Amino acid sequence: MSLYGRDILSIADLTKEELLFLIELSKKLKRKRRKINVLEGKSIALVFMKPSTRTRISMEVACYELGAHPLYIHAQTTQLARGEPIKDFARVLERYVHAIAARVYSHNDLVELAKYTRVPVINLLSDWEHPLQIIGDMLTIDEKIGLENAKVAFVGDGDNNVAHSLLLACALLGIEIRIGAPKGYQPCAKIMEQAKKLAEKSGAKIIVTEDPIEAVRGVNVIYTDVWVSMGMEKEREERLKVFRPYQVNLELVKHAAEDFIFMHCLPRHPGEEVSDDVFESTHSVVFDQAENRLHSAKAVLLALLLERIPDI
Ligand code: CP
Ligand code: NVA
């Protein structure tokens, strides 16, 4: 299996076999965590247009442990802030680095970066998807309950980046996925169309409902994310009202399987999408999720940057 030279802008850029391969490689890297210098001599640009804790730090540590050189680039400190076109920025960067990983507001910026460079481009979150998050999350689900046993519910903003990538990954892998979200915040037509196509092939069941109880009934994975994603701050008041009945709390999780796991990509907004008692409960695997971002980042970098992956 080789993903050498490829871009990952979306979960849908991967086949089922490729996603499973990345999960397996992440597992191996986790089991044998150490510094291996197989990416020595490679420089990786990490371009951030939005804040980040996990993504930035896991990518930097991943580069270090693989022997690559990470360049943290805060976009506001570059000429992008003064209007340099993204396609020029892209053509300059590729003369220096071996891969570009970027967190952007508009997904189109990633598409431009990929169009104007020959090096791999990795989506570190856009307004459309968060594929690296979900690759790590699939590793977590596999470790905790096994991908083949998973029944997943996403409750909250069903039309955000994390929900989109989760829906696509479940559809790709043949995992039942339910989205519990209010009208107007359910996955948009384009993502639904992609997910349905993948589900036809994998046999995944997709349910979209306005009823959060119906969404979580009997599932063993409950996933939520913030109600106000970065870039949506102007809609905050309206969103807090609309999403209030979708909080993941003790009342809601009663309807899930007894041994359910609670997932959140983090950061959370305390008092909003998840109650403290669920967040701090033994069901919560959020810090394992955060850790797995490191192992899956390493897997992605190896897969895109090496023609042949050495024995780990
Ligand atoms: N989950 C995630 O992407 O976190 P950061 O925004 O802190 O990178
Ligand atoms: N949906 C959230 C995810 C943060 C990791 C956001 O875009 O802000």
mmCIF file of C-alpha atoms and ligand atoms in Angstrom:
data_model
loop_
_atom_site.group_PDB
_atom_site.id
_atom_site.type_symbol
_atom_site.label_atom_id
_atom_site.label_comp_id
_atom_site.label_asym_id
_atom_site.label_seq_id
_atom_site.Cartn_x
_atom_site.Cartn_y
_atom_site.Cartn_z
ATOM 1 C CA MET A 1 0.000 0.000 0.000
ATOM 2 C CA SER A 2 1.416 3.412 -0.920
ATOM 3 C CA LEU A 3 0.004 6.904 -0.526
ATOM 4 C CA TYR A 4 3.301 8.443 -1.591
ATOM 5 C CA GLY A 5 2.983 12.001 -2.885
ATOM 6 C CA ARG A 6 -0.774 12.221 -2.300
ATOM 7 C CA ASP A 7 -2.807 15.040 -0.753
ATOM 8 C CA ILE A 8 -5.273 14.462 2.087
ATOM 9 C CA LEU A 9 -7.839 17.247 1.988
ATOM 10 C CA SER A 10 -10.820 15.044 2.753
ATOM 11 C CA ILE A 11 -11.558 11.615 4.219
ATOM 12 C CA ALA A 12 -13.070 10.906 0.804
ATOM 13 C CA ASP A 13 -9.569 11.183 -0.715
ATOM 14 C CA LEU A 14 -8.921 7.757 0.863
ATOM 15 C CA THR A 15 -10.218 4.318 0.007
ATOM 16 C CA LYS A 16 -11.422 2.033 2.779
ATOM 17 C CA GLU A 17 -8.201 0.013 2.455
ATOM 18 C CA GLU A 18 -6.055 3.157 2.695
ATOM 19 C CA LEU A 19 -7.863 4.391 5.803
ATOM 20 C CA LEU A 20 -7.489 0.974 7.449
ATOM 21 C CA PHE A 21 -3.825 0.950 6.455
ATOM 22 C CA LEU A 22 -3.274 4.333 8.160
ATOM 23 C CA ILE A 23 -5.033 3.088 11.300
ATOM 24 C CA GLU A 24 -2.845 -0.038 11.402
ATOM 25 C CA LEU A 25 0.317 1.999 10.825
ATOM 26 C CA SER A 26 -0.708 4.393 13.625
ATOM 27 C CA LYS A 27 -1.123 1.401 15.941
ATOM 28 C CA LYS A 28 2.364 0.113 15.139
ATOM 29 C CA LEU A 29 3.896 3.556 15.679
ATOM 30 C CA LYS A 30 2.060 3.842 18.989
ATOM 31 C CA ARG A 31 3.222 0.424 20.179
ATOM 32 C CA LYS A 32 6.823 1.176 19.359
ATOM 33 C CA ARG A 33 6.957 4.877 20.070
ATOM 34 C CA ARG A 34 10.498 6.160 19.677
ATOM 35 C CA LYS A 35 12.543 8.510 17.568
ATOM 36 C CA ILE A 36 13.158 7.050 14.108
ATOM 37 C CA ASN A 37 14.878 9.347 11.695
ATOM 38 C CA VAL A 38 13.347 8.039 8.481
ATOM 39 C CA LEU A 39 12.253 11.531 7.384
ATOM 40 C CA GLU A 40 15.635 13.106 7.972
ATOM 41 C CA GLY A 41 16.311 15.946 5.549
ATOM 42 C CA LYS A 42 12.602 16.659 4.974
ATOM 43 C CA SER A 43 11.050 19.961 5.991
ATOM 44 C CA ILE A 44 7.314 20.181 6.641
ATOM 45 C CA ALA A 45 5.445 23.503 6.580
ATOM 46 C CA LEU A 46 2.684 23.756 9.191
ATOM 47 C CA VAL A 47 0.616 26.759 8.153
ATOM 48 C CA PHE A 48 -1.981 27.994 10.642
ATOM 49 C CA MET A 49 -4.638 30.599 9.891
ATOM 50 C CA LYS A 50 -6.566 29.664 13.074
ATOM 51 C CA PRO A 51 -5.525 28.791 16.656
ATOM 52 C CA SER A 52 -4.622 25.211 17.606
ATOM 53 C CA THR A 53 -3.399 23.214 20.575
ATOM 54 C CA ARG A 54 -3.540 19.528 19.615
ATOM 55 C CA THR A 55 -3.008 19.716 15.881
ATOM 56 C CA ARG A 56 -0.023 21.998 16.037
ATOM 57 C CA ILE A 57 1.705 20.216 18.906
ATOM 58 C CA SER A 58 1.025 16.667 17.667
ATOM 59 C CA MET A 59 2.315 17.589 14.189
ATOM 60 C CA GLU A 60 5.446 19.218 15.582
ATOM 61 C CA VAL A 61 6.213 16.241 17.827
ATOM 62 C CA ALA A 62 5.388 13.829 14.976
ATOM 63 C CA CYS A 63 7.914 15.585 12.729
ATOM 64 C CA TYR A 64 10.539 15.541 15.485
ATOM 65 C CA GLU A 65 10.071 11.835 16.209
ATOM 66 C CA LEU A 66 10.370 10.990 12.500
ATOM 67 C CA GLY A 67 13.460 13.139 12.046
ATOM 68 C CA ALA A 68 11.772 15.801 9.882
ATOM 69 C CA HIS A 69 12.001 19.538 10.426
ATOM 70 C CA PRO A 70 8.641 21.195 11.236
ATOM 71 C CA LEU A 71 8.199 24.877 10.377
ATOM 72 C CA TYR A 72 5.348 26.445 12.337
ATOM 73 C CA ILE A 73 4.060 29.248 10.152
ATOM 74 C CA HIS A 74 1.513 31.601 11.657
ATOM 75 C CA ALA A 75 -0.149 32.888 8.492
ATOM 76 C CA GLN A 76 -0.672 36.360 9.970
ATOM 77 C CA THR A 77 3.093 36.825 10.147
ATOM 78 C CA THR A 78 3.553 36.047 6.445
ATOM 79 C CA GLN A 79 2.851 38.192 3.407
ATOM 80 C CA LEU A 80 -0.518 36.424 3.138
ATOM 81 C CA ALA A 81 -1.605 38.954 5.758
ATOM 82 C CA ARG A 82 -0.773 41.713 3.283
ATOM 83 C CA GLY A 83 -2.614 40.105 0.412
ATOM 84 C CA GLU A 84 -0.047 37.822 -1.217
ATOM 85 C CA PRO A 85 -2.136 35.432 -3.339
ATOM 86 C CA ILE A 86 -2.336 31.905 -1.954
ATOM 87 C CA LYS A 87 -1.251 30.472 -5.299
ATOM 88 C CA ASP A 88 1.996 32.473 -5.126
ATOM 89 C CA PHE A 89 2.520 31.483 -1.491
ATOM 90 C CA ALA A 90 2.048 27.845 -2.574
ATOM 91 C CA ARG A 91 4.545 28.037 -5.437
ATOM 92 C CA VAL A 92 7.143 29.628 -3.183
ATOM 93 C CA LEU A 93 6.657 27.162 -0.305
ATOM 94 C CA GLU A 94 7.073 24.109 -2.514
ATOM 95 C CA ARG A 95 10.558 25.308 -3.458
ATOM 96 C CA TYR A 96 11.554 24.977 0.203
ATOM 97 C CA VAL A 97 9.578 22.161 1.808
ATOM 98 C CA HIS A 98 8.602 18.532 1.166
ATOM 99 C CA ALA A 99 5.000 18.782 2.372
ATOM 100 C CA ILE A 100 2.535 21.483 3.353
ATOM 101 C CA ALA A 101 0.036 20.978 6.156
ATOM 102 C CA ALA A 102 -2.428 23.815 6.640
ATOM 103 C CA ARG A 103 -5.301 24.932 8.863
ATOM 104 C CA VAL A 104 -7.467 27.391 6.976
ATOM 105 C CA TYR A 105 -10.804 29.171 7.145
ATOM 106 C CA SER A 106 -11.928 28.451 3.616
ATOM 107 C CA HIS A 107 -11.475 24.943 2.242
ATOM 108 C CA ASN A 108 -10.833 26.562 -1.157
ATOM 109 C CA ASP A 109 -7.485 27.772 0.164
ATOM 110 C CA LEU A 110 -6.439 24.138 0.575
ATOM 111 C CA VAL A 111 -7.676 23.311 -2.886
ATOM 112 C CA GLU A 112 -5.552 26.212 -4.238
ATOM 113 C CA LEU A 113 -2.508 25.054 -2.245
ATOM 114 C CA ALA A 114 -2.893 21.561 -3.673
ATOM 115 C CA LYS A 115 -3.452 22.839 -7.203
ATOM 116 C CA TYR A 116 -0.327 24.990 -7.269
ATOM 117 C CA THR A 117 2.140 22.619 -5.574
ATOM 118 C CA ARG A 118 3.596 19.225 -6.379
ATOM 119 C CA VAL A 119 4.294 18.340 -2.747
ATOM 120 C CA PRO A 120 1.659 16.628 -0.561
ATOM 121 C CA VAL A 121 -0.896 18.963 1.022
ATOM 122 C CA ILE A 122 -2.579 17.915 4.279
ATOM 123 C CA ASN A 123 -5.777 19.437 5.665
ATOM 124 C CA LEU A 124 -5.268 20.364 9.325
ATOM 125 C CA LEU A 125 -8.899 21.609 9.524
ATOM 126 C CA SER A 126 -10.920 23.778 7.212
ATOM 127 C CA ASP A 127 -14.494 25.004 7.341
ATOM 128 C CA TRP A 128 -15.384 21.806 5.455
ATOM 129 C CA GLU A 129 -13.483 18.885 7.012
ATOM 130 C CA HIS A 130 -11.022 17.751 9.688
ATOM 131 C CA PRO A 131 -9.662 14.484 8.255
ATOM 132 C CA LEU A 132 -6.604 14.072 10.503
ATOM 133 C CA GLN A 133 -8.801 14.329 13.570
ATOM 134 C CA ILE A 134 -11.007 11.538 12.338
ATOM 135 C CA ILE A 135 -8.146 9.241 11.295
ATOM 136 C CA GLY A 136 -6.931 9.438 14.918
ATOM 137 C CA ASP A 137 -10.492 8.962 16.192
ATOM 138 C CA MET A 138 -10.950 5.786 14.160
ATOM 139 C CA LEU A 139 -7.830 4.448 15.875
ATOM 140 C CA THR A 140 -9.415 5.298 19.241
ATOM 141 C CA ILE A 141 -12.712 3.608 18.340
ATOM 142 C CA ASP A 142 -10.819 0.557 17.143
ATOM 143 C CA GLU A 143 -8.815 0.347 20.368
ATOM 144 C CA LYS A 144 -11.804 0.856 22.665
ATOM 145 C CA ILE A 145 -14.535 -1.209 21.006
ATOM 146 C CA GLY A 146 -13.332 -2.437 17.620
ATOM 147 C CA LEU A 147 -14.357 -0.789 14.364
ATOM 148 C CA GLU A 148 -16.484 -3.819 13.494
ATOM 149 C CA ASN A 149 -18.599 -3.383 16.663
ATOM 150 C CA ALA A 150 -19.027 0.393 16.504
ATOM 151 C CA LYS A 151 -22.371 2.168 16.244
ATOM 152 C CA VAL A 152 -21.726 5.907 16.260
ATOM 153 C CA ALA A 153 -23.900 8.936 17.061
ATOM 154 C CA PHE A 154 -22.796 12.517 16.481
ATOM 155 C CA VAL A 155 -24.957 14.974 18.410
ATOM 156 C CA GLY A 156 -24.875 18.746 17.878
ATOM 157 C CA ASP A 157 -23.702 20.730 14.866
ATOM 158 C CA GLY A 158 -24.078 18.055 12.215
ATOM 159 C CA ASP A 159 -22.883 20.348 9.451
ATOM 160 C CA ASN A 160 -19.449 21.229 10.818
ATOM 161 C CA ASN A 161 -15.995 20.047 9.747
ATOM 162 C CA VAL A 162 -15.674 17.280 12.359
ATOM 163 C CA ALA A 163 -19.183 15.933 11.708
ATOM 164 C CA HIS A 164 -18.504 15.886 7.952
ATOM 165 C CA SER A 165 -15.283 13.906 8.295
ATOM 166 C CA LEU A 166 -16.798 11.514 10.859
ATOM 167 C CA LEU A 167 -19.794 10.851 8.603
ATOM 168 C CA LEU A 168 -17.561 10.161 5.599
ATOM 169 C CA ALA A 169 -15.231 7.873 7.573
ATOM 170 C CA CYS A 170 -18.117 5.806 8.961
ATOM 171 C CA ALA A 171 -19.686 5.602 5.504
ATOM 172 C CA LEU A 172 -16.345 4.507 4.047
ATOM 173 C CA LEU A 173 -15.739 1.840 6.697
ATOM 174 C CA GLY A 174 -19.285 0.461 6.831
ATOM 175 C CA ILE A 175 -20.039 1.758 10.350
ATOM 176 C CA GLU A 176 -23.587 2.787 11.330
ATOM 177 C CA ILE A 177 -23.641 6.544 11.902
ATOM 178 C CA ARG A 178 -26.488 8.642 13.250
ATOM 179 C CA ILE A 179 -26.461 12.405 13.212
ATOM 180 C CA GLY A 180 -28.703 14.087 15.787
ATOM 181 C CA ALA A 181 -28.909 17.741 14.810
ATOM 182 C CA PRO A 182 -31.510 20.472 14.480
ATOM 183 C CA LYS A 183 -32.899 21.483 11.098
ATOM 184 C CA GLY A 184 -30.520 23.818 9.311
ATOM 185 C CA TYR A 185 -27.527 22.172 11.031
ATOM 186 C CA GLN A 186 -27.759 18.713 9.508
ATOM 187 C CA PRO A 187 -25.088 17.577 7.033
ATOM 188 C CA CYS A 188 -25.389 19.553 3.807
ATOM 189 C CA ALA A 189 -26.515 17.963 0.542
ATOM 190 C CA LYS A 190 -23.013 17.668 -0.912
ATOM 191 C CA ILE A 191 -21.613 15.736 2.052
ATOM 192 C CA MET A 192 -24.745 13.576 2.273
ATOM 193 C CA GLU A 193 -24.411 12.687 -1.389
ATOM 194 C CA GLN A 194 -20.748 11.686 -0.918
ATOM 195 C CA ALA A 195 -21.551 9.714 2.241
ATOM 196 C CA LYS A 196 -24.469 7.875 0.625
ATOM 197 C CA LYS A 197 -22.302 6.857 -2.305
ATOM 198 C CA LEU A 198 -19.652 5.466 0.048
ATOM 199 C CA ALA A 199 -22.302 3.753 2.165
ATOM 200 C CA GLU A 200 -23.776 2.000 -0.880
ATOM 201 C CA LYS A 201 -20.439 0.297 -1.313
ATOM 202 C CA SER A 202 -19.633 -0.382 2.351
ATOM 203 C CA GLY A 203 -23.140 -1.198 3.577
ATOM 204 C CA ALA A 204 -23.019 1.534 6.258
ATOM 205 C CA LYS A 205 -26.350 2.698 7.646
ATOM 206 C CA ILE A 206 -26.787 6.496 7.839
ATOM 207 C CA ILE A 207 -29.536 8.063 9.922
ATOM 208 C CA VAL A 208 -30.101 11.820 10.218
ATOM 209 C CA THR A 209 -32.615 12.916 12.826
ATOM 210 C CA GLU A 210 -33.693 16.001 14.722
ATOM 211 C CA ASP A 211 -34.239 13.842 17.805
ATOM 212 C CA PRO A 212 -31.077 13.495 19.949
ATOM 213 C CA ILE A 213 -32.579 10.533 21.842
ATOM 214 C CA GLU A 214 -33.245 8.649 18.613
ATOM 215 C CA ALA A 215 -29.671 9.418 17.570
ATOM 216 C CA VAL A 216 -28.034 7.912 20.662
ATOM 217 C CA ARG A 217 -30.447 5.016 21.312
ATOM 218 C CA GLY A 218 -28.341 1.847 21.678
ATOM 219 C CA VAL A 219 -25.119 3.302 20.248
ATOM 220 C CA ASN A 220 -21.713 2.604 21.797
ATOM 221 C CA VAL A 221 -20.015 5.806 20.593
ATOM 222 C CA ILE A 222 -21.369 9.284 21.323
ATOM 223 C CA TYR A 223 -19.404 12.088 19.683
ATOM 224 C CA THR A 224 -19.958 15.802 20.010
ATOM 225 C CA ASP A 225 -18.131 19.006 19.124
ATOM 226 C CA VAL A 226 -18.534 22.688 19.904
ATOM 227 C CA TRP A 227 -21.707 24.459 18.827
ATOM 228 C CA VAL A 228 -19.740 27.473 17.605
ATOM 229 C CA SER A 229 -16.821 26.523 15.401
ATOM 230 C CA MET A 230 -13.940 28.879 14.670
ATOM 231 C CA GLY A 231 -15.112 31.465 12.190
ATOM 232 C CA MET A 232 -18.797 31.215 13.275
ATOM 233 C CA GLU A 233 -18.522 33.521 16.280
ATOM 234 C CA LYS A 234 -21.060 35.985 14.887
ATOM 235 C CA GLU A 235 -23.765 33.277 15.074
ATOM 236 C CA ARG A 236 -22.961 32.442 18.701
ATOM 237 C CA GLU A 237 -26.173 33.619 20.364
ATOM 238 C CA GLU A 238 -28.463 31.981 17.847
ATOM 239 C CA ARG A 239 -26.495 28.735 17.971
ATOM 240 C CA LEU A 240 -26.526 28.517 21.779
ATOM 241 C CA LYS A 241 -30.316 28.677 21.659
ATOM 242 C CA VAL A 242 -30.772 26.164 18.840
ATOM 243 C CA PHE A 243 -28.359 23.577 20.206
ATOM 244 C CA ARG A 244 -29.359 23.689 23.888
ATOM 245 C CA PRO A 245 -31.578 20.523 23.608
ATOM 246 C CA TYR A 246 -28.623 18.693 22.052
ATOM 247 C CA GLN A 247 -26.303 18.849 25.044
ATOM 248 C CA VAL A 248 -24.712 15.469 25.803
ATOM 249 C CA ASN A 249 -25.605 15.024 29.473
ATOM 250 C CA LEU A 250 -26.524 12.229 31.899
ATOM 251 C CA GLU A 251 -30.167 12.384 30.818
ATOM 252 C CA LEU A 252 -29.291 11.834 27.136
ATOM 253 C CA VAL A 253 -26.609 9.166 27.562
ATOM 254 C CA LYS A 254 -29.078 6.952 29.498
ATOM 255 C CA HIS A 255 -30.387 5.959 26.077
ATOM 256 C CA ALA A 256 -27.033 4.707 24.790
ATOM 257 C CA ALA A 257 -25.512 1.249 25.301
ATOM 258 C CA GLU A 258 -24.287 0.765 28.851
ATOM 259 C CA ASP A 259 -20.627 0.593 27.845
ATOM 260 C CA PHE A 260 -20.704 3.572 25.446
ATOM 261 C CA ILE A 261 -17.665 5.774 24.975
ATOM 262 C CA PHE A 262 -17.868 9.558 24.867
ATOM 263 C CA MET A 263 -15.749 11.344 22.271
ATOM 264 C CA HIS A 264 -14.936 14.998 21.616
ATOM 265 C CA CYS A 265 -12.212 16.343 19.342
ATOM 266 C CA LEU A 266 -11.536 19.168 21.850
ATOM 267 C CA PRO A 267 -11.355 21.974 22.732
ATOM 268 C CA ARG A 268 -14.757 21.944 24.487
ATOM 269 C CA HIS A 269 -16.791 24.917 25.590
ATOM 270 C CA PRO A 270 -17.623 24.161 29.255
ATOM 271 C CA GLY A 271 -21.335 24.279 30.058
ATOM 272 C CA GLU A 272 -22.340 23.946 26.423
ATOM 273 C CA GLU A 273 -22.174 20.824 24.224
ATOM 274 C CA VAL A 274 -21.291 18.338 26.993
ATOM 275 C CA SER A 275 -22.022 18.401 30.715
ATOM 276 C CA ASP A 276 -19.078 18.097 33.087
ATOM 277 C CA ASP A 277 -20.354 14.850 34.578
ATOM 278 C CA VAL A 278 -20.278 13.104 31.176
ATOM 279 C CA PHE A 279 -16.996 14.739 30.162
ATOM 280 C CA GLU A 280 -15.280 13.646 33.402
ATOM 281 C CA SER A 281 -16.925 10.197 33.531
ATOM 282 C CA THR A 282 -15.201 6.869 32.941
ATOM 283 C CA HIS A 283 -17.002 6.730 29.563
ATOM 284 C CA SER A 284 -14.965 9.668 28.323
ATOM 285 C CA VAL A 285 -11.996 8.821 26.077
ATOM 286 C CA VAL A 286 -11.194 12.377 25.013
ATOM 287 C CA PHE A 287 -7.582 12.398 26.186
ATOM 288 C CA ASP A 288 -6.845 9.075 24.481
ATOM 289 C CA GLN A 289 -8.266 10.711 21.354
ATOM 290 C CA ALA A 290 -5.930 13.642 21.817
ATOM 291 C CA GLU A 291 -2.958 11.307 22.253
ATOM 292 C CA ASN A 292 -3.869 9.345 19.141
ATOM 293 C CA ARG A 293 -3.572 12.528 17.082
ATOM 294 C CA LEU A 294 0.203 12.110 17.472
ATOM 295 C CA HIS A 295 0.362 8.495 16.333
ATOM 296 C CA SER A 296 -1.930 9.064 13.363
ATOM 297 C CA ALA A 297 -0.063 12.236 12.345
ATOM 298 C CA LYS A 298 3.119 10.160 12.215
ATOM 299 C CA ALA A 299 1.382 7.520 10.093
ATOM 300 C CA VAL A 300 0.094 10.121 7.633
ATOM 301 C CA LEU A 301 3.496 11.797 7.293
ATOM 302 C CA LEU A 302 5.247 8.479 6.672
ATOM 303 C CA ALA A 303 2.653 7.350 4.160
ATOM 304 C CA LEU A 304 2.720 10.565 2.119
ATOM 305 C CA LEU A 305 6.455 11.215 2.265
ATOM 306 C CA LEU A 306 8.038 7.796 1.777
ATOM 307 C CA GLU A 307 7.786 5.638 -1.315
ATOM 308 C CA ARG A 308 8.371 2.569 0.835
ATOM 309 C CA ILE A 309 7.556 2.487 4.526
ATOM 310 C CA PRO A 310 10.311 0.768 6.513
ATOM 311 C CA ASP A 311 9.562 -1.877 9.142
ATOM 312 C CA ILE A 312 8.599 -0.061 12.311
HETATM 313 N N1 CP B 1 -8.982 18.782 17.865
HETATM 314 C C1 CP B 1 -8.188 19.762 17.390
HETATM 315 O O1 CP B 1 -7.960 19.897 16.178
HETATM 316 O O2 CP B 1 -7.687 20.576 18.341
HETATM 317 P P1 CP B 1 -6.869 21.931 18.117
HETATM 318 O O3 CP B 1 -7.822 22.943 17.545
HETATM 319 O O4 CP B 1 -6.367 22.292 19.462
HETATM 320 O O5 CP B 1 -5.763 21.645 17.132
HETATM 321 N N1 NVA B 2 -15.487 22.327 14.838
HETATM 322 C C1 NVA B 2 -14.394 22.883 15.585
HETATM 323 C C2 NVA B 2 -13.269 21.922 15.667
HETATM 324 C C3 NVA B 2 -12.040 22.400 16.403
HETATM 325 C C4 NVA B 2 -10.956 21.383 16.449
HETATM 326 C C5 NVA B 2 -13.941 24.178 14.938
HETATM 327 O O1 NVA B 2 -13.846 24.220 13.698
HETATM 328 O O2 NVA B 2 -13.715 25.157 15.637
#
